PDB file of N, CA and C in Angstrom:
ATOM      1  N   UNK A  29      59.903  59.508 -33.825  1.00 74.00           N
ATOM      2  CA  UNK A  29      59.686  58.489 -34.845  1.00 74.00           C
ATOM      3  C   UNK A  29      60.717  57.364 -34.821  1.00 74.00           C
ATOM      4  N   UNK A  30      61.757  58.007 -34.444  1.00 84.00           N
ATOM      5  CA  UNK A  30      63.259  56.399 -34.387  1.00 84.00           C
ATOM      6  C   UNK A  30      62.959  55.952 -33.354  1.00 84.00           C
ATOM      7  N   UNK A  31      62.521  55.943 -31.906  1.00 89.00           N
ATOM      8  CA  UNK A  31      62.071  54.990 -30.857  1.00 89.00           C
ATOM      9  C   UNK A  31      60.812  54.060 -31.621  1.00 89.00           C
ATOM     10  N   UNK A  32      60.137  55.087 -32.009  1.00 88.00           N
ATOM     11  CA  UNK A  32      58.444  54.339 -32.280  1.00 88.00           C
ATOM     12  C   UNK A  32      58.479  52.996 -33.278  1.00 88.00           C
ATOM     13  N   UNK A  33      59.702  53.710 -34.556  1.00 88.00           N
ATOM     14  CA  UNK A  33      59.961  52.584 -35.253  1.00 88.00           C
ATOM     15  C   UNK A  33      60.856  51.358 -34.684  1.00 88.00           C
ATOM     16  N   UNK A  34      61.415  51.535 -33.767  1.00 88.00           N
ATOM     17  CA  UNK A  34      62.353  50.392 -33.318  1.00 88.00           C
ATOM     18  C   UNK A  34      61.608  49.532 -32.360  1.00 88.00           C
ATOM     19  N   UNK A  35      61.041  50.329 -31.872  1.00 91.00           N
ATOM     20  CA  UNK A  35      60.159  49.284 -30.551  1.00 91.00           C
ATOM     21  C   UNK A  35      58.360  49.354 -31.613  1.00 91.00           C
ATOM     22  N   UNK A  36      57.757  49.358 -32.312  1.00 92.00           N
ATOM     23  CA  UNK A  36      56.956  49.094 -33.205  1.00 92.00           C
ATOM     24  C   UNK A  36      55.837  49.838 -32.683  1.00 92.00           C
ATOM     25  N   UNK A  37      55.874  50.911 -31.294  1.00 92.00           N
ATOM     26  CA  UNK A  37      55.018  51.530 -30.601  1.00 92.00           C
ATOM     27  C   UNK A  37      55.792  53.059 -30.392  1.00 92.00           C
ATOM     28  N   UNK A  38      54.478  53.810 -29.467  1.00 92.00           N
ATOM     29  CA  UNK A  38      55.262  54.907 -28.958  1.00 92.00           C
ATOM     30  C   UNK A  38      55.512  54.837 -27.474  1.00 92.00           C
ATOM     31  N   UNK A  39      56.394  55.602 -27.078  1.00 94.00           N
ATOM     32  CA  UNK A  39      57.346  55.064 -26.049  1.00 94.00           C
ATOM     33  C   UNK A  39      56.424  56.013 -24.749  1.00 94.00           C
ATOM     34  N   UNK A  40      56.495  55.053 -23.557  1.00 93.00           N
ATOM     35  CA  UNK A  40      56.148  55.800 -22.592  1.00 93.00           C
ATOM     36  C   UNK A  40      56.534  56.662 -21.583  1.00 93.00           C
ATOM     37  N   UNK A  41      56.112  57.620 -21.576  1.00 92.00           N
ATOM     38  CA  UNK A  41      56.912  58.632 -20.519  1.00 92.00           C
ATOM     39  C   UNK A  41      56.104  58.739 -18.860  1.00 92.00           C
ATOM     40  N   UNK A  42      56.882  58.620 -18.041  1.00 90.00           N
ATOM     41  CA  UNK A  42      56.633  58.786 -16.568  1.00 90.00           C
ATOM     42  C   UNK A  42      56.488  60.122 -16.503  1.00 90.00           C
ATOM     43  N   UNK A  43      55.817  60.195 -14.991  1.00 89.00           N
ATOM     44  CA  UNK A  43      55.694  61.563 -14.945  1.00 89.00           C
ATOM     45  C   UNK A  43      56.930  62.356 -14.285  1.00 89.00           C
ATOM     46  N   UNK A  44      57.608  61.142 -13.304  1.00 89.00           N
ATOM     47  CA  UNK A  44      58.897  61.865 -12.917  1.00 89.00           C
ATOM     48  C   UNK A  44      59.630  61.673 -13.434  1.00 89.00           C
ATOM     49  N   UNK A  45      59.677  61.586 -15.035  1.00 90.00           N
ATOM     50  CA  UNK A  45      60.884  61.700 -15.960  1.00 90.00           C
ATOM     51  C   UNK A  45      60.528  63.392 -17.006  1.00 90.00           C
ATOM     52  N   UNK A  46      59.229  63.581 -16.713  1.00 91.00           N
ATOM     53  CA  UNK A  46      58.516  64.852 -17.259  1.00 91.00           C
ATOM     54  C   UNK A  46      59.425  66.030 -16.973  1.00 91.00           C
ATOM     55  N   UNK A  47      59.650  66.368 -15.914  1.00 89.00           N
ATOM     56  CA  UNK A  47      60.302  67.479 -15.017  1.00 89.00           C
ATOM     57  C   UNK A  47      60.035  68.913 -15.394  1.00 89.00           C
ATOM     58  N   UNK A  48      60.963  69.329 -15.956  1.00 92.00           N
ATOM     59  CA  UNK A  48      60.395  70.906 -17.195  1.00 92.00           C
ATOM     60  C   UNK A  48      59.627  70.322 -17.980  1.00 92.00           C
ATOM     61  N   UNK A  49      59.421  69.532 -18.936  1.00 94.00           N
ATOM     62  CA  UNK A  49      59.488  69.519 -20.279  1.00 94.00           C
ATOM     63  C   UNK A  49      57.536  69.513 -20.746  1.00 94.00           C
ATOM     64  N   UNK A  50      57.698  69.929 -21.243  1.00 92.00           N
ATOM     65  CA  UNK A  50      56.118  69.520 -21.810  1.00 92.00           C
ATOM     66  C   UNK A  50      55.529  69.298 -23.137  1.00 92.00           C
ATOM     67  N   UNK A  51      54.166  68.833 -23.502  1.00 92.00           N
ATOM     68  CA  UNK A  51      53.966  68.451 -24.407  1.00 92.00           C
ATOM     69  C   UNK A  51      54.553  69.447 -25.910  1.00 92.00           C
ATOM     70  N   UNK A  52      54.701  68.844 -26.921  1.00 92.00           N
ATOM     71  CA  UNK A  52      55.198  69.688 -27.749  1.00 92.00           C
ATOM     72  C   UNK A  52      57.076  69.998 -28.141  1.00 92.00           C
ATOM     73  N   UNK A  53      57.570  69.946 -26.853  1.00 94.00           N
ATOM     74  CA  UNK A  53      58.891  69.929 -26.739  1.00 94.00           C
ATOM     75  C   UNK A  53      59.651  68.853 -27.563  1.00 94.00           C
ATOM     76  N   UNK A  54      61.217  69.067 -28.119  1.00 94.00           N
ATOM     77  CA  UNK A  54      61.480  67.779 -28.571  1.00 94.00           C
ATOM     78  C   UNK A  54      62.841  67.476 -27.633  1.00 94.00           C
ATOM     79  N   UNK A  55      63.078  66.442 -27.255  1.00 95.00           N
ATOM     80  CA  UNK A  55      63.798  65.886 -26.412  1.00 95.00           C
ATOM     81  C   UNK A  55      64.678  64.831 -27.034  1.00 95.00           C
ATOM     82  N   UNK A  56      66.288  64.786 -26.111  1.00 95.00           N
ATOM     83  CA  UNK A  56      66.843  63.801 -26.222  1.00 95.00           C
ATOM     84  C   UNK A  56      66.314  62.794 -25.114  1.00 95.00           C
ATOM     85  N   UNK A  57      67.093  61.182 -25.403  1.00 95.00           N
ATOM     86  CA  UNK A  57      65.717  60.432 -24.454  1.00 95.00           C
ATOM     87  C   UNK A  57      67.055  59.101 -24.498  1.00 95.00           C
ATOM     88  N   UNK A  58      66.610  58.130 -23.858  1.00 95.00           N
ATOM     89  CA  UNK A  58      67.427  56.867 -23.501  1.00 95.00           C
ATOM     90  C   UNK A  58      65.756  56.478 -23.453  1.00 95.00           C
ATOM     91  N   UNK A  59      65.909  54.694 -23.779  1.00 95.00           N
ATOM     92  CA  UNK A  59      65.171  54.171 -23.649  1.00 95.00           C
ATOM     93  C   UNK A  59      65.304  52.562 -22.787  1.00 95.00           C
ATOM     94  N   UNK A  60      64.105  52.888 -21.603  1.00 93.00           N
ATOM     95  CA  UNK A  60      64.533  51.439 -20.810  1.00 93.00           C
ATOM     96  C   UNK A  60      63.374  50.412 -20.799  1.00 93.00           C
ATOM     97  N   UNK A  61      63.217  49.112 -21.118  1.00 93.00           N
ATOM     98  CA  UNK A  61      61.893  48.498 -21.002  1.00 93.00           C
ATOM     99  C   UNK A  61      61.571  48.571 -19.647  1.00 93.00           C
ATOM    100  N   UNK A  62      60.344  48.295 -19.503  1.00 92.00           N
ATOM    101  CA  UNK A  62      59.542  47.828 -17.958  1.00 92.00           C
ATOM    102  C   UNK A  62      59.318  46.852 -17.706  1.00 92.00           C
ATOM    103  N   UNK A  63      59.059  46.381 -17.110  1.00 94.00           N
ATOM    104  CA  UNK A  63      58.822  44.952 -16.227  1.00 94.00           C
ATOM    105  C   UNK A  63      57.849  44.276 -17.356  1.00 94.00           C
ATOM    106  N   UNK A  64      56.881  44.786 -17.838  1.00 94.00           N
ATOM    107  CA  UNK A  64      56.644  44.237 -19.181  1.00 94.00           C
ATOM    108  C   UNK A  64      57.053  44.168 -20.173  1.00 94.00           C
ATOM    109  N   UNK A  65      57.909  44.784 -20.685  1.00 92.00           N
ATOM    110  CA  UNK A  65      58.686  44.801 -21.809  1.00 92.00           C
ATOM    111  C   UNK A  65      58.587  46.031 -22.772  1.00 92.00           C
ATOM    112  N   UNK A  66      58.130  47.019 -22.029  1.00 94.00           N
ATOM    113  CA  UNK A  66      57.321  48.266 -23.034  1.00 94.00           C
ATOM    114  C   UNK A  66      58.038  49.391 -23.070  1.00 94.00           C
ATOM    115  N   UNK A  67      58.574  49.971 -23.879  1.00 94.00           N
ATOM    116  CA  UNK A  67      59.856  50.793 -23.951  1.00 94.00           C
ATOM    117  C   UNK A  67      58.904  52.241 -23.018  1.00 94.00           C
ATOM    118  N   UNK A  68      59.920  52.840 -22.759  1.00 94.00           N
ATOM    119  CA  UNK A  68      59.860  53.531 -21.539  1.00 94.00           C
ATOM    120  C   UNK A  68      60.668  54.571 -21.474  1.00 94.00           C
ATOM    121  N   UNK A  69      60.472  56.336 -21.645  1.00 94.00           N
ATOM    122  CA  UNK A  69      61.445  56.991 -21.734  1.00 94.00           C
ATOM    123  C   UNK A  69      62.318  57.549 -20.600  1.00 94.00           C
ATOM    124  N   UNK A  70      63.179  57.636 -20.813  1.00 94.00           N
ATOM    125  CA  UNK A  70      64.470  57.886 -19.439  1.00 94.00           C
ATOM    126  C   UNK A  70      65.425  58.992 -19.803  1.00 94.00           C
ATOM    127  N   UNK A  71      66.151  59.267 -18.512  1.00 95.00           N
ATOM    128  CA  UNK A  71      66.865  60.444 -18.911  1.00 95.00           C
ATOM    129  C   UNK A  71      66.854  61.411 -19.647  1.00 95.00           C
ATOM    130  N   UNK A  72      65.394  62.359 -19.864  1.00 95.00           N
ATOM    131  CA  UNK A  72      65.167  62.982 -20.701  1.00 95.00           C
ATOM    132  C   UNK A  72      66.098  64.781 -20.513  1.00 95.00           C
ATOM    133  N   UNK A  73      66.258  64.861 -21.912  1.00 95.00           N
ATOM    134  CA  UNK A  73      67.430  66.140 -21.715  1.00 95.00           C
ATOM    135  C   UNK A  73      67.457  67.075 -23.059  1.00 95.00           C
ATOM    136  N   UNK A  74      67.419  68.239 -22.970  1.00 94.00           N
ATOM    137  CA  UNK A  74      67.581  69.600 -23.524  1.00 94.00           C
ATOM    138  C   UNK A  74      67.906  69.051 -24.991  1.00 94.00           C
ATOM    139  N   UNK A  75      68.093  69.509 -26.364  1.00 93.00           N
ATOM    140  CA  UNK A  75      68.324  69.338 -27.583  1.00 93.00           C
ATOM    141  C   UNK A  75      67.872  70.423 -28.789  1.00 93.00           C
ATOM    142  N   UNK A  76      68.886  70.807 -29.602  1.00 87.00           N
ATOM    143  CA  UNK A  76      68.560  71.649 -30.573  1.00 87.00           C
ATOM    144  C   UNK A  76      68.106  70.745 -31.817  1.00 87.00           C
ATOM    145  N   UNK A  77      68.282  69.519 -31.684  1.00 83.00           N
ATOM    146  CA  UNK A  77      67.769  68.952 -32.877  1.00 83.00           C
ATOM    147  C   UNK A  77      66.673  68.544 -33.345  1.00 83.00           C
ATOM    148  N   UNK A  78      66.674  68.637 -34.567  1.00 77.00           N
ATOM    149  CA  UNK A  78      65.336  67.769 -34.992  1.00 77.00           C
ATOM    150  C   UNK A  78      64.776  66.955 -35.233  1.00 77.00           C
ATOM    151  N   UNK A  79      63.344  66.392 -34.962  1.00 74.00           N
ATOM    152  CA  UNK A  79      62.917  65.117 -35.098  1.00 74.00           C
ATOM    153  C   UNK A  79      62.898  64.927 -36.629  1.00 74.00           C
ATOM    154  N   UNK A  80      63.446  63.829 -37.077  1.00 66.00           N
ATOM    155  CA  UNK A  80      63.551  63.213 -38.357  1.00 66.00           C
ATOM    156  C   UNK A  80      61.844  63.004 -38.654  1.00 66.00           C
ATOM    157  N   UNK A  81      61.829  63.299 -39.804  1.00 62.00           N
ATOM    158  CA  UNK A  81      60.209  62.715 -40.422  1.00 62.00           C
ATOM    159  C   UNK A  81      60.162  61.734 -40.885  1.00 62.00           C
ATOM    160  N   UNK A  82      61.180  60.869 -41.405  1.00 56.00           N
ATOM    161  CA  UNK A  82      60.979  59.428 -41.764  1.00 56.00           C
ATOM    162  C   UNK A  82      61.895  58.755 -40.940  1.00 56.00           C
ATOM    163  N   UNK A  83      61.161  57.987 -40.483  1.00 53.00           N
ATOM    164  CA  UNK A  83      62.109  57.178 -39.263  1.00 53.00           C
ATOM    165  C   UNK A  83      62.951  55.982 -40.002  1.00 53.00           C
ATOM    166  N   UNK A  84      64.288  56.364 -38.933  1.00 54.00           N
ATOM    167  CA  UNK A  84      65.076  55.403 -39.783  1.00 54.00           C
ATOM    168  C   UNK A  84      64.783  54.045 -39.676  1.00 54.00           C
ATOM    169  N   UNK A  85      65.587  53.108 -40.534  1.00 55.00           N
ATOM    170  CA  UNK A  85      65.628  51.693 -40.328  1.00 55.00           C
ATOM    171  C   UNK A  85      66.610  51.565 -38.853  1.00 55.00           C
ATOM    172  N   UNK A  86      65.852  50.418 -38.253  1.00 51.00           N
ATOM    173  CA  UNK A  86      66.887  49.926 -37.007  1.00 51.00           C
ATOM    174  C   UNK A  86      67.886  49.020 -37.670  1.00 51.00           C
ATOM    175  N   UNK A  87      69.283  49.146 -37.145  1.00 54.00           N
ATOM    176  CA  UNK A  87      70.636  48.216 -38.071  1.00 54.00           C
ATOM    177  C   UNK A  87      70.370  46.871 -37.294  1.00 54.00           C
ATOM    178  N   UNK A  88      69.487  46.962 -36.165  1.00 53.00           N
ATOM    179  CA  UNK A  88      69.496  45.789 -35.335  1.00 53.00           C
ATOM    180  C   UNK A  88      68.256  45.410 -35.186  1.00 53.00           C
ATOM    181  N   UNK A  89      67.719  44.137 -35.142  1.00 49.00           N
ATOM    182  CA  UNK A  89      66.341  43.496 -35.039  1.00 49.00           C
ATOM    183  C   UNK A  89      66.280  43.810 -33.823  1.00 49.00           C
ATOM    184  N   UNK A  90      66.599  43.942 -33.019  1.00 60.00           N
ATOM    185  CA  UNK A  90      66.052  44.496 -31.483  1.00 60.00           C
ATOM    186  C   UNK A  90      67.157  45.742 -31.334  1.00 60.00           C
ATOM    187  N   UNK A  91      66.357  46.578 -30.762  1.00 68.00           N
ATOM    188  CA  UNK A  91      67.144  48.201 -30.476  1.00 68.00           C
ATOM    189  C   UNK A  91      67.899  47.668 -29.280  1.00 68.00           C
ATOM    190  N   UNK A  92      68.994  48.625 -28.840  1.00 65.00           N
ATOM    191  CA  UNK A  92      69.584  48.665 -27.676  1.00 65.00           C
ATOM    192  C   UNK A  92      69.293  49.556 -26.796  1.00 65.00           C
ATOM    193  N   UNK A  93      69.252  49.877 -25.138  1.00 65.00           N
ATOM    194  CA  UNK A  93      68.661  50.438 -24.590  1.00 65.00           C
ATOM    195  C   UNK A  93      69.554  51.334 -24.221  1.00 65.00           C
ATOM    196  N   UNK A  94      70.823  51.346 -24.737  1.00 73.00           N
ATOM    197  CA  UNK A  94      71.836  52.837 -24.447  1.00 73.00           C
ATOM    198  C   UNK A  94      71.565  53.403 -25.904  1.00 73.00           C
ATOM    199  N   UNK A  95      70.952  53.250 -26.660  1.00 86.00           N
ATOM    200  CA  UNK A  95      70.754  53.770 -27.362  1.00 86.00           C
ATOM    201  C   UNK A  95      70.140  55.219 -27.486  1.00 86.00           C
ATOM    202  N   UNK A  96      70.633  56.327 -27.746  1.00 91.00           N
ATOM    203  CA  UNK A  96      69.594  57.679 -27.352  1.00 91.00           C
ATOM    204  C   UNK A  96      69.121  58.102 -28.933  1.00 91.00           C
ATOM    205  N   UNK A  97      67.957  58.394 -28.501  1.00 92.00           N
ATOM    206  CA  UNK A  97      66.906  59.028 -29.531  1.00 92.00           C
ATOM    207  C   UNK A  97      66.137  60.478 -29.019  1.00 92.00           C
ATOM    208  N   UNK A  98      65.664  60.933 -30.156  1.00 92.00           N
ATOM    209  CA  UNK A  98      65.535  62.232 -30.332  1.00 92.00           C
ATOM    210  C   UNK A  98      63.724  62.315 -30.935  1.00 92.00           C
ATOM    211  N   UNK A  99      63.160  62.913 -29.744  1.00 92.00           N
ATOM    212  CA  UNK A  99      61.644  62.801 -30.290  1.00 92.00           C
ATOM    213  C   UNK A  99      60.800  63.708 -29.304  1.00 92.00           C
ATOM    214  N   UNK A 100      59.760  64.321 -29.908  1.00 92.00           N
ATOM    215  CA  UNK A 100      58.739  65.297 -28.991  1.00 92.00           C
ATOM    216  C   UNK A 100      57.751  64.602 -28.692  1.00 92.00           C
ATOM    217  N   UNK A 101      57.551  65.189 -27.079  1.00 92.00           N
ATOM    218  CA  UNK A 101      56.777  64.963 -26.594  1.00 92.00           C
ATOM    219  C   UNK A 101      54.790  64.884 -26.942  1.00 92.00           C
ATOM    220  N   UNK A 102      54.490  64.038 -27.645  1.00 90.00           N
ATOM    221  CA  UNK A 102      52.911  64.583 -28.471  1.00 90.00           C
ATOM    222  C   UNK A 102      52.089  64.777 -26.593  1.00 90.00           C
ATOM    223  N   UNK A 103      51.666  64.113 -26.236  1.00 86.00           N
ATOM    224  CA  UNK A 103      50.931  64.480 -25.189  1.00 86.00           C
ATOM    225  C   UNK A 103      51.467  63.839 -23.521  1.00 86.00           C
ATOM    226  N   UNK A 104      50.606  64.156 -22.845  1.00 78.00           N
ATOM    227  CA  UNK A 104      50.999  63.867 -21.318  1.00 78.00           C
ATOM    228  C   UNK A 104      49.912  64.002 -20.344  1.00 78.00           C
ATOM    229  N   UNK A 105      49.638  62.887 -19.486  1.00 74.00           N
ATOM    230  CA  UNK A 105      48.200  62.830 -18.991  1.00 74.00           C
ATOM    231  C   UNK A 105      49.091  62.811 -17.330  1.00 74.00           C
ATOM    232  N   UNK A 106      48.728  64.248 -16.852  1.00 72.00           N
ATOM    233  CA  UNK A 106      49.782  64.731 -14.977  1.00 72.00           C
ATOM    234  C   UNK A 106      49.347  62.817 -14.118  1.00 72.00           C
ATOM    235  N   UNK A 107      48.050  62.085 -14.866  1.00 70.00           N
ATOM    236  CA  UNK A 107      47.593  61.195 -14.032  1.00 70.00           C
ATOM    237  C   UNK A 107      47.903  60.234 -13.944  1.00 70.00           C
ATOM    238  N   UNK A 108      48.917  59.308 -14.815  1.00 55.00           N
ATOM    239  CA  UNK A 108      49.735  58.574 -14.898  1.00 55.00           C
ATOM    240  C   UNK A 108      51.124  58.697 -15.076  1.00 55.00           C
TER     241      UNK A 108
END
């Protein structure tokens, strides 16, 4: 929910950023735009925490992309 609210969407995941992880899982994450501008998840990694249910306010009108966030995976299509 804190990526989705900062970039006003939900964030996309590659498949070779997938590795273990699968749908359902909640993950720490870095976020990088793409050549279009569409946030994009990166460096995805292990976490005991939990996804917040109300997403926070961003302190910044545009997020930063070292920024790490914390969010599960809802689905994953092996085809893109």
């Amino acid at each position: 929910p804190q990526a989705t609210a900062a970039y006003n969407r939900d964030v996309f995941l590659h498949r070779k950023q997938l590795k273990k992880f699968k749908a359902g899982d909640t993950v720490q994450f870095r976020v990088k735009l793409s050549r279009d501008g569409l946030p994009q998840a990166m460096k995805l990694r292990e976490t005991d925490q939990v996804v917040a249910l109300e997403p926070e306010a961003p302190e910044e009108p545009k997020p930063k992309e070292k920024e790490t966030y914390i969010g599960e995976i809802k689905s994953f299509n092996i085809m893109n």
